PDB file of C-alpha atoms in Angstrom:
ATOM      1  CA  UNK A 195       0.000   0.000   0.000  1.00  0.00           C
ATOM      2  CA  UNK A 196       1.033   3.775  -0.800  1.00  0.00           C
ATOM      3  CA  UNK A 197      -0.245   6.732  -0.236  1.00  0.00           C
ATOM      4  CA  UNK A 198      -2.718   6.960  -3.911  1.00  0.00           C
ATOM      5  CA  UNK A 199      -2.594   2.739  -4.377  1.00  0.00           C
ATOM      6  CA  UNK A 200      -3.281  -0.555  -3.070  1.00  0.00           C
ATOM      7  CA  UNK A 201      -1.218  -3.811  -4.206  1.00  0.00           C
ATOM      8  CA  UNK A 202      -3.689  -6.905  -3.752  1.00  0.00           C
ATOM      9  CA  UNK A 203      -4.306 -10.378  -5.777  1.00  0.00           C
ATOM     10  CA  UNK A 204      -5.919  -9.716  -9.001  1.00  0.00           C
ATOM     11  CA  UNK A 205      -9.351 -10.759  -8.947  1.00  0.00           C
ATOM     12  CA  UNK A 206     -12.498 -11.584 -10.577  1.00  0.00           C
ATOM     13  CA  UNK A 207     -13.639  -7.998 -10.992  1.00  0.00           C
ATOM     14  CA  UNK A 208     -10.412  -7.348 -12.812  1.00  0.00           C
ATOM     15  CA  UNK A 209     -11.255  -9.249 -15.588  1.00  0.00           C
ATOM     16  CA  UNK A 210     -13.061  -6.472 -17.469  1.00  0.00           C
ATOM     17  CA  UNK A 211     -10.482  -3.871 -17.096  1.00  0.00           C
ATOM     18  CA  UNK A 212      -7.363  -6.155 -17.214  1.00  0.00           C
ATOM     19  CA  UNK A 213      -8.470  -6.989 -20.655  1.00  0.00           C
ATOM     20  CA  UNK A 214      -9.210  -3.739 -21.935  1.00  0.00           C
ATOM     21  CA  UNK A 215      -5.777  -1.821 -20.547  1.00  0.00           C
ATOM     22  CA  UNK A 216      -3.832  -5.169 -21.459  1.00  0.00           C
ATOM     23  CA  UNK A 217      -5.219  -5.538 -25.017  1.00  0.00           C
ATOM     24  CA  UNK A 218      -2.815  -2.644 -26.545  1.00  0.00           C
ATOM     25  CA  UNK A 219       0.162  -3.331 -28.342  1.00  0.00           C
ATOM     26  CA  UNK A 220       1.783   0.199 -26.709  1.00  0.00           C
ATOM     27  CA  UNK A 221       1.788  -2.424 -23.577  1.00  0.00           C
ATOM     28  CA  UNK A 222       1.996  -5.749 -24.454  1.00  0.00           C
ATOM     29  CA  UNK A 223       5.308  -4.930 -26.754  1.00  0.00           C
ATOM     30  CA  UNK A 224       6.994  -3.745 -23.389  1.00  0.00           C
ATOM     31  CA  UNK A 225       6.740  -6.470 -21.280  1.00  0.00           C
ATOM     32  CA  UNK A 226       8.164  -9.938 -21.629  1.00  0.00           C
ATOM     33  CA  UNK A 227       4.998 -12.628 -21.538  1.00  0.00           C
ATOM     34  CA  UNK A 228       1.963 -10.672 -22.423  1.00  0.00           C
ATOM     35  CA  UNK A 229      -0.096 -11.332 -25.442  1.00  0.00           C
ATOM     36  CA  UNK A 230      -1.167  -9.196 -28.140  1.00  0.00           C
ATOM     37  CA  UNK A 231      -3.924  -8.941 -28.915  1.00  0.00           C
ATOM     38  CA  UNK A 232      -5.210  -9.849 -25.113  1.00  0.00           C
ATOM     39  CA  UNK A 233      -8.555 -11.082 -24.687  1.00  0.00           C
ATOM     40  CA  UNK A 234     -10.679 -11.500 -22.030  1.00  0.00           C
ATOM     41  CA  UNK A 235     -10.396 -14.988 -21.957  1.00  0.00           C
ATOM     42  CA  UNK A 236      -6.344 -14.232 -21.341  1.00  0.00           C
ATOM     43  CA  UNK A 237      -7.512 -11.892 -18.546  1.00  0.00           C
ATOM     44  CA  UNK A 238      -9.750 -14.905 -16.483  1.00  0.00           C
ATOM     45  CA  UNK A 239      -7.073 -17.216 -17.545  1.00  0.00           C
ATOM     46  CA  UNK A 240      -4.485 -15.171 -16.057  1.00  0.00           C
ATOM     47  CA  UNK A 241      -6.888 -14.305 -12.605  1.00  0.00           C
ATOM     48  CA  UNK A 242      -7.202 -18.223 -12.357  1.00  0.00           C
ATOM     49  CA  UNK A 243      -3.376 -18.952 -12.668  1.00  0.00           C
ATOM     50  CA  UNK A 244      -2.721 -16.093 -10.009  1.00  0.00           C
ATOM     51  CA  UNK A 245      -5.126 -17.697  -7.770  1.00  0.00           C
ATOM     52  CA  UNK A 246      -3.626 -21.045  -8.506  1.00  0.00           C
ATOM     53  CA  UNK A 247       0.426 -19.811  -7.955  1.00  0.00           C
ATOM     54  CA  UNK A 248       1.113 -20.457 -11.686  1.00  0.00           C
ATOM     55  CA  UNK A 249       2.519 -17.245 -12.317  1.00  0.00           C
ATOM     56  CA  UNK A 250       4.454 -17.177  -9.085  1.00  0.00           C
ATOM     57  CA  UNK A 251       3.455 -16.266  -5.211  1.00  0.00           C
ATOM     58  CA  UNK A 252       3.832 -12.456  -5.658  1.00  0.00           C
ATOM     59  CA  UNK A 253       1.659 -10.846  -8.614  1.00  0.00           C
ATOM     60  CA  UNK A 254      -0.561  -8.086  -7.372  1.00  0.00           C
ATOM     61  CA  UNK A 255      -3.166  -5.763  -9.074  1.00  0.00           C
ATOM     62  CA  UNK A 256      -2.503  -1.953  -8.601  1.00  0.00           C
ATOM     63  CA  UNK A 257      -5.244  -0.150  -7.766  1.00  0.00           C
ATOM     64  CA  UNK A 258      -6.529   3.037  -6.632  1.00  0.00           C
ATOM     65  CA  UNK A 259      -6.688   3.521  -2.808  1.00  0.00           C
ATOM     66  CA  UNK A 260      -9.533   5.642  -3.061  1.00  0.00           C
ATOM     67  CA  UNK A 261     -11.941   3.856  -5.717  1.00  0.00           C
ATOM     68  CA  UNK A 262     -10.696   0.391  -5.924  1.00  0.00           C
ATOM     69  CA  UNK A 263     -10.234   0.941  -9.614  1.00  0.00           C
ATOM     70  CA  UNK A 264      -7.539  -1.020 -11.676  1.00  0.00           C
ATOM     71  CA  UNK A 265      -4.993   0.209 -13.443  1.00  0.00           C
ATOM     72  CA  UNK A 266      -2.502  -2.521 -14.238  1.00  0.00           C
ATOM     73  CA  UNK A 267      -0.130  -5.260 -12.455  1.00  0.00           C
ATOM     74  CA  UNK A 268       3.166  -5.938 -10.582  1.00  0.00           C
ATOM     75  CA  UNK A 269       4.842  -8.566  -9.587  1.00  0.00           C
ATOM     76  CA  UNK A 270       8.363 -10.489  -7.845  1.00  0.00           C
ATOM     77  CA  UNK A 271       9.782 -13.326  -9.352  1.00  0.00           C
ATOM     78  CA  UNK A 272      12.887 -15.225  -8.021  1.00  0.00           C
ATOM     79  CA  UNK A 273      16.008 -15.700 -10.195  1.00  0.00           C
ATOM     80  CA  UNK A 274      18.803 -18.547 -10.781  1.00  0.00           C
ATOM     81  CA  UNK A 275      20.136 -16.842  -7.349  1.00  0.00           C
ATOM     82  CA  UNK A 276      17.969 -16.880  -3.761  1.00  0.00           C
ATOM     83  CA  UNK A 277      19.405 -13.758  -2.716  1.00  0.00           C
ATOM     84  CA  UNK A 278      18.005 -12.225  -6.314  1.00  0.00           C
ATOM     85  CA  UNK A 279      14.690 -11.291  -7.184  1.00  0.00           C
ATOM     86  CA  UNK A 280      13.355  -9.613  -9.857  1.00  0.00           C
ATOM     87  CA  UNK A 281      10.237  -7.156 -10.327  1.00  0.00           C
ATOM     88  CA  UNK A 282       8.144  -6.156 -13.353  1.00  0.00           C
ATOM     89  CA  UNK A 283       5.082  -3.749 -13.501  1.00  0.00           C
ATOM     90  CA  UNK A 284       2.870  -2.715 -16.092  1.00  0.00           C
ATOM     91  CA  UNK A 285      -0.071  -0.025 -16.209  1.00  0.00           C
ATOM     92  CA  UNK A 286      -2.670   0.723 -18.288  1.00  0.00           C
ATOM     93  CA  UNK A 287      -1.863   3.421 -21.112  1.00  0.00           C
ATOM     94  CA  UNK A 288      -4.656   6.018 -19.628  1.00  0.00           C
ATOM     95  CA  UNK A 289      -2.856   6.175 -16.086  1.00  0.00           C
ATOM     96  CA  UNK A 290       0.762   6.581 -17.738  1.00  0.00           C
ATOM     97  CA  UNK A 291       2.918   9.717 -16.554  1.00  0.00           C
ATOM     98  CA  UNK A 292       0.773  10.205 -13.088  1.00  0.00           C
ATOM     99  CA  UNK A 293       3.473   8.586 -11.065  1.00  0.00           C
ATOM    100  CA  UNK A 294       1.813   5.574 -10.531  1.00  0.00           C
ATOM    101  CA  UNK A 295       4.216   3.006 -11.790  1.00  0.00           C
ATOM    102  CA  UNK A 296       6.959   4.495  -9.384  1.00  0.00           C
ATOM    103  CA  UNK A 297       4.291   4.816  -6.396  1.00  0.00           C
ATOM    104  CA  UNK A 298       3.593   1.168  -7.099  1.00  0.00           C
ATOM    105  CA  UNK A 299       7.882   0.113  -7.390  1.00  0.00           C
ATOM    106  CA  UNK A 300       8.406   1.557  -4.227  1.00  0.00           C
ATOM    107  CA  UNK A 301       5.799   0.000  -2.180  1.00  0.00           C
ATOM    108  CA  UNK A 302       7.256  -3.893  -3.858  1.00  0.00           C
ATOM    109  CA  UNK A 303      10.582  -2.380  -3.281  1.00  0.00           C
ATOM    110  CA  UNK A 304       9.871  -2.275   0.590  1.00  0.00           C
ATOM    111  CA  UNK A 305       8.400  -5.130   0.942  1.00  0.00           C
ATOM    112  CA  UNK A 306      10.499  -7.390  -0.502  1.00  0.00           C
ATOM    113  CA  UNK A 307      13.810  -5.593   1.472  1.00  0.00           C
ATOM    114  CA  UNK A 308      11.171  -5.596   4.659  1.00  0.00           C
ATOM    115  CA  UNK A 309       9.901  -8.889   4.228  1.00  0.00           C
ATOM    116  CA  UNK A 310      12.813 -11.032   2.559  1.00  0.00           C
ATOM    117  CA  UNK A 311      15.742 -10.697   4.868  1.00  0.00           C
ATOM    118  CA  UNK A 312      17.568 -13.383   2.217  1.00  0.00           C
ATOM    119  CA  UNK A 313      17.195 -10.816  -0.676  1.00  0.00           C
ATOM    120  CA  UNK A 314      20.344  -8.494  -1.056  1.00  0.00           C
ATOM    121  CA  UNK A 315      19.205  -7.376  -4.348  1.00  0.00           C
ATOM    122  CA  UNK A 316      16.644  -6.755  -6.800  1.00  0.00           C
ATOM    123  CA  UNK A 317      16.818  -7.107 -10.617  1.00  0.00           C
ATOM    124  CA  UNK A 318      14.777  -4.999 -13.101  1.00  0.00           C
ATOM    125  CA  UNK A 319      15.013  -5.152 -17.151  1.00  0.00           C
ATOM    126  CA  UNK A 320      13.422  -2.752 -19.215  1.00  0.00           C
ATOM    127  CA  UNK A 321      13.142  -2.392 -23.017  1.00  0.00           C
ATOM    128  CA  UNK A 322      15.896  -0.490 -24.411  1.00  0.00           C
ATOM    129  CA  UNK A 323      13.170   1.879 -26.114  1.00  0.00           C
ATOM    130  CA  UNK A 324      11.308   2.128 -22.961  1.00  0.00           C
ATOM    131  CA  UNK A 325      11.928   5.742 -21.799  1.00  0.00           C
ATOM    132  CA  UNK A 326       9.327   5.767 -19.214  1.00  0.00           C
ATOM    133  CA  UNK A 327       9.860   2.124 -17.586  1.00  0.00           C
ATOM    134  CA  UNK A 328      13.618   3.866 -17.269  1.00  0.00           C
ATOM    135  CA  UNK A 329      13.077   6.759 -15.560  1.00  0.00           C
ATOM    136  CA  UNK A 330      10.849   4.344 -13.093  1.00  0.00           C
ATOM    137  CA  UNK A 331      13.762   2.415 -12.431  1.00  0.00           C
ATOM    138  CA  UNK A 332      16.411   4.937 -12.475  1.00  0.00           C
ATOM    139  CA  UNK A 333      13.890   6.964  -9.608  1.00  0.00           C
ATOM    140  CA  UNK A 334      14.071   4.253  -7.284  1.00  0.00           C
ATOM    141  CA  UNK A 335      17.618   3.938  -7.028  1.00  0.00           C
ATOM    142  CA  UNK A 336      18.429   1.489  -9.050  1.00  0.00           C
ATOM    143  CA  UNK A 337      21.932   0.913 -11.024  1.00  0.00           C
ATOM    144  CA  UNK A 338      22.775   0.219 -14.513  1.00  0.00           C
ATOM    145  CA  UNK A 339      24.436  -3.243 -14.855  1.00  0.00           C
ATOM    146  CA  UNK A 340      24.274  -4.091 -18.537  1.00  0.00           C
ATOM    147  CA  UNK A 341      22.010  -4.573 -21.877  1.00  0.00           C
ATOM    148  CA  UNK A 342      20.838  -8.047 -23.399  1.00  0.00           C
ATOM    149  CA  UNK A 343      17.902  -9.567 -25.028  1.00  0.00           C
ATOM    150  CA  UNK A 344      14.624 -10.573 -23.569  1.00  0.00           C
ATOM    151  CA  UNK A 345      11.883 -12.220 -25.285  1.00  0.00           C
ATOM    152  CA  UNK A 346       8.512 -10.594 -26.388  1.00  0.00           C
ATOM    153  CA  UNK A 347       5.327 -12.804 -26.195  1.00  0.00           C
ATOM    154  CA  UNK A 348       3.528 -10.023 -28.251  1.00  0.00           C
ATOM    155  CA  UNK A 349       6.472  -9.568 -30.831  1.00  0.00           C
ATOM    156  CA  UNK A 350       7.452 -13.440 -31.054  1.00  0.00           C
ATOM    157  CA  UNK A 351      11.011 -11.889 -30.616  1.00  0.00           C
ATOM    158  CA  UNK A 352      13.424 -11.172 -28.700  1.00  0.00           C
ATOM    159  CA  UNK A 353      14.202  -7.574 -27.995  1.00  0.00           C
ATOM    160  CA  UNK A 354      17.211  -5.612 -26.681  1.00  0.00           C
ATOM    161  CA  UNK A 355      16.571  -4.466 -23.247  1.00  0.00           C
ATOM    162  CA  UNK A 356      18.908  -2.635 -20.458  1.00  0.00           C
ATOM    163  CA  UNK A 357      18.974  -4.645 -16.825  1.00  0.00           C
ATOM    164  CA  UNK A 358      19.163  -2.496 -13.430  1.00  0.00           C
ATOM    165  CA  UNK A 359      20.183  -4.083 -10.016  1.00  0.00           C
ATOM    166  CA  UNK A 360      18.950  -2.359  -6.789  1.00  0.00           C
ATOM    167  CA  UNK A 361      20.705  -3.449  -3.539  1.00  0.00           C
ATOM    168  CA  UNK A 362      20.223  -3.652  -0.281  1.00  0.00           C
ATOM    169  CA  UNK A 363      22.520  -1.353   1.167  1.00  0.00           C
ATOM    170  CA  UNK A 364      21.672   1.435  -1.264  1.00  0.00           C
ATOM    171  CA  UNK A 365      17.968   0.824  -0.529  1.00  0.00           C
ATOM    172  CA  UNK A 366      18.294   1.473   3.028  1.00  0.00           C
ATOM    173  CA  UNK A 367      20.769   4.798   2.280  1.00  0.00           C
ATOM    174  CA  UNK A 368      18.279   5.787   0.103  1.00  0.00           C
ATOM    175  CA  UNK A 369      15.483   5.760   2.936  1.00  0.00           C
ATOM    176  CA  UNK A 370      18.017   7.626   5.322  1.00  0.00           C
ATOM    177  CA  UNK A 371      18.175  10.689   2.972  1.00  0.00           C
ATOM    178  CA  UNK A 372      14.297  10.458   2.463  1.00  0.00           C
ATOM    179  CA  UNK A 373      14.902  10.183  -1.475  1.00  0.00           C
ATOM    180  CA  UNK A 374      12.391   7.260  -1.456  1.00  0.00           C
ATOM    181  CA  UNK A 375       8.944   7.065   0.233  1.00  0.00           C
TER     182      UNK A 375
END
């Protein structure tokens, strides 16, 4: 939780509006394993495998803390290392540029470093054309390590993306100077 959202289990009553912020291409081309076009049949399928820990333990719906409304999805995923996680986040096109997606990477931030006392660091890739996912990661303290390719579910491709590392030294030096809510 933040001050503007709420991180919860996506649900039933996401369905709807996962499916209509997922189903565009200005999305699905930035993330790794999202379809294009996205149906709503992707969006229950997705709710169920959530439910079910398919997708992993940690996926959450961001929503708005004063309306319940949904505007996309986050999530922590281990790596090849145990002291290595990595996060991803998407949001819905209409909600870009409010400072949501940062609101949202803070509040996993903390609670991975709060809750996981085995996780020294945390991973983040980005598309190399990705501006805004950039300036997320960059904003939360998070260091340049490298580029590489990723695959794209919606491209059928791989694509060249940059990879960040956050640690968690710098995360707690970065709550000492109040730089980070």
């Amino acid at each position: 939780m933040s001050e503007r959202l709420v991180l919860r289990a996506p649900h039933e009553e996401d369905i709807d509006a996962l499916a209509h912020l997922a189903n565009n291409a200005n999305v699905a081309t930035m993330v790794s394993r999202m379809p294009h076009p996205y149906t709503t049949n992707d969006a229950a399928d997705f709710v169920r495998r959530t439910k079910l820990g398919e997708i992993g333990k940690c996926v959450y719906a961001i929503t708005k803390a004063n309306n319940g409304a949904f505007l996309g999805c986050c999530g922590v995923e281990p790596t090849g290392d145990p002291n290595t996680v990595e996060i991803g986040y998407w949001l819905g096109e209409p909600h870009w540029n409010q400072g949501y997606t940062t609101e949202a990477a803070h509040a996993l931030i903390d609670m991975v470093f709060r809750t996981r006392e085995n996780v020294a660091q945390i991973d983040a890739r980005c598309r190399v054309t990705n501006v805004a996912s950039r300036r997320v990661v960059q904003k939360c303290g998070f260091q340049f390590q490298g580029s590489g390719l990723a695959a794209s579910l919606a491209l059928g491709s791989t694509v060249p993306v940059e990879w960040y590392r956050l640690d968690r030294k710098t995360w707690i030096s970065l709550r000492s100077w109040g730089g980070m809510r």
